[in-house]
């Protein structure tokens, strides 16, 4: 269903109710954190046995916290307490509290950490979270380790792949000139021919709280790490699929090279050999969970040897 379709809000709430009925453990794990004029939905799962660390996990442009739930159990079983949350522009924070997504993601991350009195955590961002989580880590130093599950150095560059180099260059010039009327006409015309573009712009306006394609694209251009990547001083893991249909895989290398102040940067380019070449490794998310756990174990051993 598209934004504005009758019954969209009711369908969303119905889906949540059905999931909670089917998964009572999920229903029992739900919590909410006050934020601005609303709340941020959270799923809290305690570590099994002695707690090794806190994992703060979120999605991106169109993710719901419920879709992350199946992959959380292995983390908890390995000794990690889980706080999976929806920030502004995501899930219930958007649909129930009308909170729109900011470029400065450190604000909702800080609100979660403050609410639960957390002084140290690992932050994991998926999809557009590959920009949001690094941006937060640049300014919120209670984040000690960072995982970008889907590298994202510059959100606007995603549209180069969709539009092609020539059209993308023209669009960039039109945006620089603030030709809003021209851009709105061109984008709306293109939306009739491209279903993915139609969804991306329509949902993007919903997420960002903007009122036109021009305003949305100007918002998109604020989501990049050009002025903050060098401030990231944590251990970083960047994960990408080499056939990602949304984000140019090259962003993995651009993002890694920009993190000049990081304690360490580990990159992982996954392929179809492991059914993990697509966006956020939808064919094999279990592989990425294992990879993150192995990386965290490596850091723990390294830090022990340095004591």
PDB file of C-alpha atoms in Angstrom:
ATOM      1  CA  UNK A   1       0.000   0.000   0.000  1.00  0.00           C
ATOM      2  CA  UNK A   2       1.178   3.523  -0.802  1.00  0.00           C
ATOM      3  CA  UNK A   3       1.310   6.491   1.529  1.00  0.00           C
ATOM      4  CA  UNK A   4      -2.167   7.925   1.889  1.00  0.00           C
ATOM      5  CA  UNK A   5      -3.984   4.718   0.956  1.00  0.00           C
ATOM      6  CA  UNK A   6      -7.057   4.108   3.074  1.00  0.00           C
ATOM      7  CA  UNK A   7      -6.473   1.577   5.838  1.00  0.00           C
ATOM      8  CA  UNK A   8      -2.663   1.781   5.789  1.00  0.00           C
ATOM      9  CA  UNK A   9      -2.379   2.666   9.491  1.00  0.00           C
ATOM     10  CA  UNK A  10      -4.869  -0.032  10.459  1.00  0.00           C
ATOM     11  CA  UNK A  11      -2.976  -2.631   8.423  1.00  0.00           C
ATOM     12  CA  UNK A  12       0.282  -1.708  10.150  1.00  0.00           C
ATOM     13  CA  UNK A  13      -1.252  -2.058  13.610  1.00  0.00           C
ATOM     14  CA  UNK A  14      -2.969  -5.297  12.627  1.00  0.00           C
ATOM     15  CA  UNK A  15       0.378  -6.761  11.531  1.00  0.00           C
ATOM     16  CA  UNK A  16       1.936  -5.853  14.895  1.00  0.00           C
ATOM     17  CA  UNK A  17      -0.971  -7.416  16.793  1.00  0.00           C
ATOM     18  CA  UNK A  18      -0.739 -10.640  14.773  1.00  0.00           C
ATOM     19  CA  UNK A  19       3.014 -10.919  15.322  1.00  0.00           C
ATOM     20  CA  UNK A  20       2.598 -10.449  19.056  1.00  0.00           C
ATOM     21  CA  UNK A  21      -0.081 -13.142  19.149  1.00  0.00           C
ATOM     22  CA  UNK A  22       2.124 -15.548  17.202  1.00  0.00           C
ATOM     23  CA  UNK A  23       5.303 -14.645  19.133  1.00  0.00           C
ATOM     24  CA  UNK A  24       4.474 -13.974  22.781  1.00  0.00           C
ATOM     25  CA  UNK A  25       8.188 -13.676  23.619  1.00  0.00           C
ATOM     26  CA  UNK A  26       8.387 -10.790  21.169  1.00  0.00           C
ATOM     27  CA  UNK A  27       5.374  -9.116  22.767  1.00  0.00           C
ATOM     28  CA  UNK A  28       6.941  -9.483  26.223  1.00  0.00           C
ATOM     29  CA  UNK A  29      10.224  -7.956  25.013  1.00  0.00           C
ATOM     30  CA  UNK A  30       8.661  -4.692  23.800  1.00  0.00           C
ATOM     31  CA  UNK A  31       9.464  -1.375  25.433  1.00  0.00           C
ATOM     32  CA  UNK A  32       9.281   2.322  24.529  1.00  0.00           C
ATOM     33  CA  UNK A  33      11.730   5.164  25.096  1.00  0.00           C
ATOM     34  CA  UNK A  34      10.420   8.753  25.306  1.00  0.00           C
ATOM     35  CA  UNK A  35      11.812  10.942  22.534  1.00  0.00           C
ATOM     36  CA  UNK A  36      10.792  14.481  21.633  1.00  0.00           C
ATOM     37  CA  UNK A  37       7.001  14.444  21.148  1.00  0.00           C
ATOM     38  CA  UNK A  38       6.668  10.656  20.971  1.00  0.00           C
ATOM     39  CA  UNK A  39       8.384   7.369  21.726  1.00  0.00           C
ATOM     40  CA  UNK A  40      10.929   5.054  20.121  1.00  0.00           C
ATOM     41  CA  UNK A  41       9.868   1.362  20.055  1.00  0.00           C
ATOM     42  CA  UNK A  42      12.443  -1.032  21.494  1.00  0.00           C
ATOM     43  CA  UNK A  43      12.846  -4.802  21.726  1.00  0.00           C
ATOM     44  CA  UNK A  44      14.882  -5.771  24.800  1.00  0.00           C
ATOM     45  CA  UNK A  45      16.448  -9.222  25.001  1.00  0.00           C
ATOM     46  CA  UNK A  46      18.792 -10.025  27.905  1.00  0.00           C
ATOM     47  CA  UNK A  47      22.043 -11.870  27.433  1.00  0.00           C
ATOM     48  CA  UNK A  48      22.131 -15.579  28.146  1.00  0.00           C
ATOM     49  CA  UNK A  49      24.549 -16.051  31.019  1.00  0.00           C
ATOM     50  CA  UNK A  50      27.127 -13.397  31.841  1.00  0.00           C
ATOM     51  CA  UNK A  51      26.741 -10.227  29.770  1.00  0.00           C
ATOM     52  CA  UNK A  52      29.673  -9.562  27.446  1.00  0.00           C
ATOM     53  CA  UNK A  53      28.395  -6.339  25.907  1.00  0.00           C
ATOM     54  CA  UNK A  54      25.272  -4.434  24.863  1.00  0.00           C
ATOM     55  CA  UNK A  55      24.310  -4.487  21.189  1.00  0.00           C
ATOM     56  CA  UNK A  56      22.270  -1.518  19.991  1.00  0.00           C
ATOM     57  CA  UNK A  57      20.700  -2.451  16.634  1.00  0.00           C
ATOM     58  CA  UNK A  58      18.566  -0.540  14.145  1.00  0.00           C
ATOM     59  CA  UNK A  59      17.530  -0.685  10.513  1.00  0.00           C
ATOM     60  CA  UNK A  60      17.332   2.014   7.843  1.00  0.00           C
ATOM     61  CA  UNK A  61      15.068   3.598   5.240  1.00  0.00           C
ATOM     62  CA  UNK A  62      12.067   1.286   5.452  1.00  0.00           C
ATOM     63  CA  UNK A  63      12.922  -1.308   8.092  1.00  0.00           C
ATOM     64  CA  UNK A  64      10.791  -2.507  10.992  1.00  0.00           C
ATOM     65  CA  UNK A  65      12.194  -3.741  14.280  1.00  0.00           C
ATOM     66  CA  UNK A  66      10.090  -6.896  13.946  1.00  0.00           C
ATOM     67  CA  UNK A  67      12.012  -8.066  10.875  1.00  0.00           C
ATOM     68  CA  UNK A  68      15.225  -8.032  12.914  1.00  0.00           C
ATOM     69  CA  UNK A  69      13.756 -10.202  15.665  1.00  0.00           C
ATOM     70  CA  UNK A  70      14.656 -13.632  14.159  1.00  0.00           C
ATOM     71  CA  UNK A  71      18.364 -12.750  13.989  1.00  0.00           C
ATOM     72  CA  UNK A  72      18.645 -11.477  17.568  1.00  0.00           C
ATOM     73  CA  UNK A  73      18.599 -14.818  19.412  1.00  0.00           C
ATOM     74  CA  UNK A  74      22.125 -15.899  18.349  1.00  0.00           C
ATOM     75  CA  UNK A  75      23.533 -12.641  19.707  1.00  0.00           C
ATOM     76  CA  UNK A  76      21.764 -13.123  23.039  1.00  0.00           C
ATOM     77  CA  UNK A  77      22.870 -16.763  23.181  1.00  0.00           C
ATOM     78  CA  UNK A  78      26.483 -15.590  22.750  1.00  0.00           C
ATOM     79  CA  UNK A  79      26.216 -13.348  25.821  1.00  0.00           C
ATOM     80  CA  UNK A  80      25.086 -10.033  24.361  1.00  0.00           C
ATOM     81  CA  UNK A  81      22.191  -7.997  25.701  1.00  0.00           C
ATOM     82  CA  UNK A  82      20.087  -6.652  22.837  1.00  0.00           C
ATOM     83  CA  UNK A  83      18.367  -3.323  22.362  1.00  0.00           C
ATOM     84  CA  UNK A  84      16.832  -3.325  18.879  1.00  0.00           C
ATOM     85  CA  UNK A  85      15.043  -0.064  18.238  1.00  0.00           C
ATOM     86  CA  UNK A  86      13.164   2.036  15.717  1.00  0.00           C
ATOM     87  CA  UNK A  87      14.382   5.589  15.484  1.00  0.00           C
ATOM     88  CA  UNK A  88      12.647   8.602  13.955  1.00  0.00           C
ATOM     89  CA  UNK A  89      11.425   7.835  10.450  1.00  0.00           C
ATOM     90  CA  UNK A  90      11.146   4.110  11.143  1.00  0.00           C
ATOM     91  CA  UNK A  91       8.322   1.765  12.118  1.00  0.00           C
ATOM     92  CA  UNK A  92       6.193   2.842  15.043  1.00  0.00           C
ATOM     93  CA  UNK A  93       8.269   5.952  15.723  1.00  0.00           C
ATOM     94  CA  UNK A  94       7.073   7.272  12.358  1.00  0.00           C
ATOM     95  CA  UNK A  95       3.611   5.756  12.148  1.00  0.00           C
ATOM     96  CA  UNK A  96       2.488   6.229  15.749  1.00  0.00           C
ATOM     97  CA  UNK A  97       4.538   9.234  16.906  1.00  0.00           C
ATOM     98  CA  UNK A  98       5.003  11.050  13.572  1.00  0.00           C
ATOM     99  CA  UNK A  99       8.747  11.381  14.209  1.00  0.00           C
ATOM    100  CA  UNK A 100      10.690  12.024  11.016  1.00  0.00           C
ATOM    101  CA  UNK A 101      14.245  10.909  10.273  1.00  0.00           C
ATOM    102  CA  UNK A 102      17.059  13.380  11.009  1.00  0.00           C
ATOM    103  CA  UNK A 103      20.555  13.358   9.516  1.00  0.00           C
ATOM    104  CA  UNK A 104      22.057  13.594  13.036  1.00  0.00           C
ATOM    105  CA  UNK A 105      21.298  10.052  14.188  1.00  0.00           C
ATOM    106  CA  UNK A 106      23.406  10.481  17.320  1.00  0.00           C
ATOM    107  CA  UNK A 107      20.387  12.170  18.929  1.00  0.00           C
ATOM    108  CA  UNK A 108      18.095   9.105  19.048  1.00  0.00           C
ATOM    109  CA  UNK A 109      21.059   6.840  19.826  1.00  0.00           C
ATOM    110  CA  UNK A 110      21.990   9.054  22.783  1.00  0.00           C
ATOM    111  CA  UNK A 111      18.376   9.018  23.962  1.00  0.00           C
ATOM    112  CA  UNK A 112      18.375   5.202  24.036  1.00  0.00           C
ATOM    113  CA  UNK A 113      21.701   5.054  25.882  1.00  0.00           C
ATOM    114  CA  UNK A 114      20.559   7.679  28.404  1.00  0.00           C
ATOM    115  CA  UNK A 115      17.266   5.917  29.077  1.00  0.00           C
ATOM    116  CA  UNK A 116      18.916   2.590  29.890  1.00  0.00           C
ATOM    117  CA  UNK A 117      22.016   4.091  31.575  1.00  0.00           C
ATOM    118  CA  UNK A 118      24.401   2.427  29.123  1.00  0.00           C
ATOM    119  CA  UNK A 119      28.011   3.604  29.119  1.00  0.00           C
ATOM    120  CA  UNK A 120      29.427   1.238  26.489  1.00  0.00           C
ATOM    121  CA  UNK A 121      27.898  -0.574  23.536  1.00  0.00           C
ATOM    122  CA  UNK A 122      28.333  -1.930  20.030  1.00  0.00           C
ATOM    123  CA  UNK A 123      26.146  -0.142  17.473  1.00  0.00           C
ATOM    124  CA  UNK A 124      24.862  -2.051  14.430  1.00  0.00           C
ATOM    125  CA  UNK A 125      23.048  -0.258  11.597  1.00  0.00           C
ATOM    126  CA  UNK A 126      21.464  -2.076   8.650  1.00  0.00           C
ATOM    127  CA  UNK A 127      20.785  -0.771   5.128  1.00  0.00           C
ATOM    128  CA  UNK A 128      20.543   3.044   5.378  1.00  0.00           C
ATOM    129  CA  UNK A 129      21.689   2.309   8.919  1.00  0.00           C
ATOM    130  CA  UNK A 130      25.079   1.939   7.224  1.00  0.00           C
ATOM    131  CA  UNK A 131      25.083   5.740   7.163  1.00  0.00           C
ATOM    132  CA  UNK A 132      23.020   6.396  10.297  1.00  0.00           C
ATOM    133  CA  UNK A 133      25.108   4.267  12.683  1.00  0.00           C
ATOM    134  CA  UNK A 134      28.500   5.666  11.563  1.00  0.00           C
ATOM    135  CA  UNK A 135      27.119   9.203  11.821  1.00  0.00           C
ATOM    136  CA  UNK A 136      26.002   8.459  15.395  1.00  0.00           C
ATOM    137  CA  UNK A 137      29.360   6.882  16.284  1.00  0.00           C
ATOM    138  CA  UNK A 138      31.186  10.002  15.126  1.00  0.00           C
ATOM    139  CA  UNK A 139      29.535  12.048  17.881  1.00  0.00           C
ATOM    140  CA  UNK A 140      28.345   9.546  20.526  1.00  0.00           C
ATOM    141  CA  UNK A 141      31.438   8.041  22.154  1.00  0.00           C
ATOM    142  CA  UNK A 142      29.595   5.587  24.359  1.00  0.00           C
ATOM    143  CA  UNK A 143      29.547   3.621  21.104  1.00  0.00           C
ATOM    144  CA  UNK A 144      32.779   1.635  21.337  1.00  0.00           C
ATOM    145  CA  UNK A 145      32.373  -0.662  18.315  1.00  0.00           C
ATOM    146  CA  UNK A 146      30.519  -0.006  15.055  1.00  0.00           C
ATOM    147  CA  UNK A 147      29.014  -2.290  12.411  1.00  0.00           C
ATOM    148  CA  UNK A 148      27.635  -0.928   9.142  1.00  0.00           C
ATOM    149  CA  UNK A 149      25.625  -3.850   7.782  1.00  0.00           C
ATOM    150  CA  UNK A 150      25.458  -2.338   4.316  1.00  0.00           C
ATOM    151  CA  UNK A 151      28.035   0.393   3.742  1.00  0.00           C
ATOM    152  CA  UNK A 152      26.574   3.814   3.000  1.00  0.00           C
ATOM    153  CA  UNK A 153      28.917   6.768   2.643  1.00  0.00           C
ATOM    154  CA  UNK A 154      26.576   8.996   0.638  1.00  0.00           C
ATOM    155  CA  UNK A 155      22.845   8.317   0.286  1.00  0.00           C
ATOM    156  CA  UNK A 156      22.460  10.628  -2.717  1.00  0.00           C
ATOM    157  CA  UNK A 157      25.008   8.584  -4.667  1.00  0.00           C
ATOM    158  CA  UNK A 158      22.522   5.692  -4.610  1.00  0.00           C
ATOM    159  CA  UNK A 159      20.465   7.623  -7.153  1.00  0.00           C
ATOM    160  CA  UNK A 160      23.394   7.759  -9.602  1.00  0.00           C
ATOM    161  CA  UNK A 161      23.052   4.009 -10.027  1.00  0.00           C
ATOM    162  CA  UNK A 162      19.293   4.294 -10.507  1.00  0.00           C
ATOM    163  CA  UNK A 163      19.298   7.271 -12.908  1.00  0.00           C
ATOM    164  CA  UNK A 164      22.550   6.782 -14.786  1.00  0.00           C
ATOM    165  CA  UNK A 165      25.506   9.167 -14.815  1.00  0.00           C
ATOM    166  CA  UNK A 166      24.082  11.764 -17.223  1.00  0.00           C
ATOM    167  CA  UNK A 167      20.659  12.147 -15.615  1.00  0.00           C
ATOM    168  CA  UNK A 168      22.242  12.138 -12.167  1.00  0.00           C
ATOM    169  CA  UNK A 169      24.558  15.001 -13.136  1.00  0.00           C
ATOM    170  CA  UNK A 170      21.642  17.036 -14.491  1.00  0.00           C
ATOM    171  CA  UNK A 171      19.650  16.390 -11.319  1.00  0.00           C
ATOM    172  CA  UNK A 172      22.587  17.512  -9.176  1.00  0.00           C
ATOM    173  CA  UNK A 173      22.862  20.793 -11.100  1.00  0.00           C
ATOM    174  CA  UNK A 174      19.120  21.426 -10.823  1.00  0.00           C
ATOM    175  CA  UNK A 175      19.279  20.831  -7.075  1.00  0.00           C
ATOM    176  CA  UNK A 176      22.237  23.194  -6.745  1.00  0.00           C
ATOM    177  CA  UNK A 177      20.190  25.843  -8.559  1.00  0.00           C
ATOM    178  CA  UNK A 178      17.146  25.182  -6.321  1.00  0.00           C
ATOM    179  CA  UNK A 179      14.895  24.694  -9.360  1.00  0.00           C
ATOM    180  CA  UNK A 180      12.176  23.014  -7.336  1.00  0.00           C
ATOM    181  CA  UNK A 181       9.397  23.229  -9.921  1.00  0.00           C
ATOM    182  CA  UNK A 182      11.505  21.691 -12.669  1.00  0.00           C
ATOM    183  CA  UNK A 183      12.694  18.887 -10.399  1.00  0.00           C
ATOM    184  CA  UNK A 184       9.200  18.086  -9.142  1.00  0.00           C
ATOM    185  CA  UNK A 185       7.861  17.798 -12.706  1.00  0.00           C
ATOM    186  CA  UNK A 186      10.765  15.631 -13.894  1.00  0.00           C
ATOM    187  CA  UNK A 187      10.709  13.299 -10.902  1.00  0.00           C
ATOM    188  CA  UNK A 188       6.945  12.881 -10.886  1.00  0.00           C
ATOM    189  CA  UNK A 189       7.029  12.053 -14.592  1.00  0.00           C
ATOM    190  CA  UNK A 190       9.782   9.486 -14.029  1.00  0.00           C
ATOM    191  CA  UNK A 191       7.842   7.929 -11.142  1.00  0.00           C
ATOM    192  CA  UNK A 192       5.084   6.858 -13.534  1.00  0.00           C
ATOM    193  CA  UNK A 193       7.617   4.740 -15.466  1.00  0.00           C
ATOM    194  CA  UNK A 194       9.683   3.353 -12.568  1.00  0.00           C
ATOM    195  CA  UNK A 195       7.908   1.581  -9.733  1.00  0.00           C
ATOM    196  CA  UNK A 196      10.962   1.433  -7.485  1.00  0.00           C
ATOM    197  CA  UNK A 197      11.625   5.148  -7.947  1.00  0.00           C
ATOM    198  CA  UNK A 198       7.949   5.867  -7.249  1.00  0.00           C
ATOM    199  CA  UNK A 199       8.147   3.919  -4.005  1.00  0.00           C
ATOM    200  CA  UNK A 200      11.510   5.430  -3.014  1.00  0.00           C
ATOM    201  CA  UNK A 201      10.332   9.023  -3.466  1.00  0.00           C
ATOM    202  CA  UNK A 202       6.894   8.482  -1.936  1.00  0.00           C
ATOM    203  CA  UNK A 203       8.176   6.589   1.071  1.00  0.00           C
ATOM    204  CA  UNK A 204      11.098   8.981   1.355  1.00  0.00           C
ATOM    205  CA  UNK A 205       8.775  11.945   1.691  1.00  0.00           C
ATOM    206  CA  UNK A 206       6.935  10.027   4.417  1.00  0.00           C
ATOM    207  CA  UNK A 207      10.169   9.177   6.272  1.00  0.00           C
ATOM    208  CA  UNK A 208      11.671  12.651   5.998  1.00  0.00           C
ATOM    209  CA  UNK A 209       8.521  14.672   6.521  1.00  0.00           C
ATOM    210  CA  UNK A 210       9.087  16.560   3.275  1.00  0.00           C
ATOM    211  CA  UNK A 211       6.302  17.734   0.986  1.00  0.00           C
ATOM    212  CA  UNK A 212       7.752  17.373  -2.528  1.00  0.00           C
ATOM    213  CA  UNK A 213      10.350  15.385  -4.487  1.00  0.00           C
ATOM    214  CA  UNK A 214      12.610  18.475  -4.478  1.00  0.00           C
ATOM    215  CA  UNK A 215      12.477  18.785  -0.678  1.00  0.00           C
ATOM    216  CA  UNK A 216      13.024  15.042  -0.306  1.00  0.00           C
ATOM    217  CA  UNK A 217      16.111  15.028  -2.531  1.00  0.00           C
ATOM    218  CA  UNK A 218      17.584  18.012  -0.692  1.00  0.00           C
ATOM    219  CA  UNK A 219      17.065  16.024   2.524  1.00  0.00           C
ATOM    220  CA  UNK A 220      18.757  12.988   0.930  1.00  0.00           C
ATOM    221  CA  UNK A 221      21.817  15.113   0.214  1.00  0.00           C
ATOM    222  CA  UNK A 222      22.254  15.790   3.940  1.00  0.00           C
ATOM    223  CA  UNK A 223      22.774  12.062   4.613  1.00  0.00           C
ATOM    224  CA  UNK A 224      26.472  11.591   3.984  1.00  0.00           C
ATOM    225  CA  UNK A 225      29.648  11.118   6.000  1.00  0.00           C
ATOM    226  CA  UNK A 226      31.856  13.680   4.252  1.00  0.00           C
ATOM    227  CA  UNK A 227      32.104  15.911   7.335  1.00  0.00           C
ATOM    228  CA  UNK A 228      32.019  13.204  10.003  1.00  0.00           C
ATOM    229  CA  UNK A 229      33.766  10.003   8.838  1.00  0.00           C
ATOM    230  CA  UNK A 230      37.143  11.233  10.118  1.00  0.00           C
ATOM    231  CA  UNK A 231      35.630  11.668  13.606  1.00  0.00           C
ATOM    232  CA  UNK A 232      34.890   7.942  13.918  1.00  0.00           C
ATOM    233  CA  UNK A 233      37.537   6.533  16.271  1.00  0.00           C
ATOM    234  CA  UNK A 234      35.996   3.172  17.114  1.00  0.00           C
ATOM    235  CA  UNK A 235      36.664  -0.318  15.792  1.00  0.00           C
ATOM    236  CA  UNK A 236      34.580  -0.614  12.619  1.00  0.00           C
ATOM    237  CA  UNK A 237      33.197  -3.511  10.594  1.00  0.00           C
ATOM    238  CA  UNK A 238      31.784  -2.709   7.123  1.00  0.00           C
ATOM    239  CA  UNK A 239      29.762  -5.383   5.321  1.00  0.00           C
ATOM    240  CA  UNK A 240      28.555  -5.308   1.713  1.00  0.00           C
ATOM    241  CA  UNK A 241      27.285  -7.573  -1.049  1.00  0.00           C
ATOM    242  CA  UNK A 242      28.959  -7.296  -4.436  1.00  0.00           C
ATOM    243  CA  UNK A 243      25.623  -7.447  -6.291  1.00  0.00           C
ATOM    244  CA  UNK A 244      23.713  -4.973  -4.118  1.00  0.00           C
ATOM    245  CA  UNK A 245      20.830  -3.749  -6.291  1.00  0.00           C
ATOM    246  CA  UNK A 246      20.290  -0.540  -4.301  1.00  0.00           C
ATOM    247  CA  UNK A 247      23.680   0.739  -3.149  1.00  0.00           C
ATOM    248  CA  UNK A 248      26.843   0.805  -5.305  1.00  0.00           C
ATOM    249  CA  UNK A 249      29.217  -1.766  -3.764  1.00  0.00           C
ATOM    250  CA  UNK A 250      32.050   0.723  -4.246  1.00  0.00           C
ATOM    251  CA  UNK A 251      30.677   2.678  -1.286  1.00  0.00           C
ATOM    252  CA  UNK A 252      32.287   0.054   0.959  1.00  0.00           C
ATOM    253  CA  UNK A 253      35.761   1.176  -0.105  1.00  0.00           C
ATOM    254  CA  UNK A 254      34.935   4.892  -0.125  1.00  0.00           C
ATOM    255  CA  UNK A 255      33.565   4.625   3.394  1.00  0.00           C
ATOM    256  CA  UNK A 256      36.544   2.620   4.658  1.00  0.00           C
ATOM    257  CA  UNK A 257      39.085   5.059   3.229  1.00  0.00           C
ATOM    258  CA  UNK A 258      37.259   8.032   4.761  1.00  0.00           C
ATOM    259  CA  UNK A 259      37.459   6.593   8.306  1.00  0.00           C
ATOM    260  CA  UNK A 260      40.996   7.847   8.822  1.00  0.00           C
ATOM    261  CA  UNK A 261      40.700   8.102  12.603  1.00  0.00           C
ATOM    262  CA  UNK A 262      39.193   4.674  13.284  1.00  0.00           C
ATOM    263  CA  UNK A 263      40.931   2.337  15.702  1.00  0.00           C
ATOM    264  CA  UNK A 264      40.536  -0.395  13.106  1.00  0.00           C
ATOM    265  CA  UNK A 265      38.489  -0.907   9.949  1.00  0.00           C
ATOM    266  CA  UNK A 266      37.540  -4.386   8.788  1.00  0.00           C
ATOM    267  CA  UNK A 267      35.752  -4.774   5.436  1.00  0.00           C
ATOM    268  CA  UNK A 268      33.790  -7.730   4.138  1.00  0.00           C
ATOM    269  CA  UNK A 269      32.572  -7.936   0.530  1.00  0.00           C
ATOM    270  CA  UNK A 270      30.283 -10.953   0.307  1.00  0.00           C
ATOM    271  CA  UNK A 271      29.360 -12.763  -2.902  1.00  0.00           C
ATOM    272  CA  UNK A 272      26.842 -15.116  -4.457  1.00  0.00           C
ATOM    273  CA  UNK A 273      29.085 -18.063  -3.514  1.00  0.00           C
ATOM    274  CA  UNK A 274      27.644 -17.680  -0.029  1.00  0.00           C
ATOM    275  CA  UNK A 275      24.185 -16.500  -1.170  1.00  0.00           C
ATOM    276  CA  UNK A 276      25.108 -13.158   0.373  1.00  0.00           C
ATOM    277  CA  UNK A 277      25.644 -10.841  -2.595  1.00  0.00           C
ATOM    278  CA  UNK A 278      22.391  -8.915  -2.299  1.00  0.00           C
ATOM    279  CA  UNK A 279      21.316  -5.944  -0.187  1.00  0.00           C
ATOM    280  CA  UNK A 280      21.786  -6.693   3.525  1.00  0.00           C
ATOM    281  CA  UNK A 281      22.567 -10.306   2.551  1.00  0.00           C
ATOM    282  CA  UNK A 282      18.894 -11.265   2.411  1.00  0.00           C
ATOM    283  CA  UNK A 283      19.842 -14.714   1.153  1.00  0.00           C
ATOM    284  CA  UNK A 284      22.066 -15.520   4.117  1.00  0.00           C
ATOM    285  CA  UNK A 285      21.696 -13.191   7.093  1.00  0.00           C
ATOM    286  CA  UNK A 286      22.909 -15.969   9.379  1.00  0.00           C
ATOM    287  CA  UNK A 287      26.347 -15.704   7.796  1.00  0.00           C
ATOM    288  CA  UNK A 288      26.550 -12.023   8.734  1.00  0.00           C
ATOM    289  CA  UNK A 289      25.446 -12.703  12.314  1.00  0.00           C
ATOM    290  CA  UNK A 290      28.245 -15.272  12.584  1.00  0.00           C
ATOM    291  CA  UNK A 291      30.690 -12.819  11.021  1.00  0.00           C
ATOM    292  CA  UNK A 292      29.786 -10.088  13.514  1.00  0.00           C
ATOM    293  CA  UNK A 293      30.162 -12.486  16.439  1.00  0.00           C
ATOM    294  CA  UNK A 294      33.550 -13.640  15.150  1.00  0.00           C
ATOM    295  CA  UNK A 295      34.660 -10.014  14.777  1.00  0.00           C
ATOM    296  CA  UNK A 296      33.559  -9.185  18.326  1.00  0.00           C
ATOM    297  CA  UNK A 297      35.407 -12.252  19.624  1.00  0.00           C
ATOM    298  CA  UNK A 298      38.551 -11.158  17.778  1.00  0.00           C
ATOM    299  CA  UNK A 299      38.362  -7.683  19.332  1.00  0.00           C
ATOM    300  CA  UNK A 300      37.923  -9.198  22.794  1.00  0.00           C
ATOM    301  CA  UNK A 301      41.022 -11.388  22.341  1.00  0.00           C
ATOM    302  CA  UNK A 302      43.033  -8.491  20.915  1.00  0.00           C
ATOM    303  CA  UNK A 303      42.125  -6.199  23.791  1.00  0.00           C
ATOM    304  CA  UNK A 304      42.936  -8.930  26.325  1.00  0.00           C
ATOM    305  CA  UNK A 305      46.398  -9.363  24.835  1.00  0.00           C
ATOM    306  CA  UNK A 306      46.999  -5.612  25.060  1.00  0.00           C
ATOM    307  CA  UNK A 307      46.253  -5.446  28.779  1.00  0.00           C
TER     308      UNK A 307
END
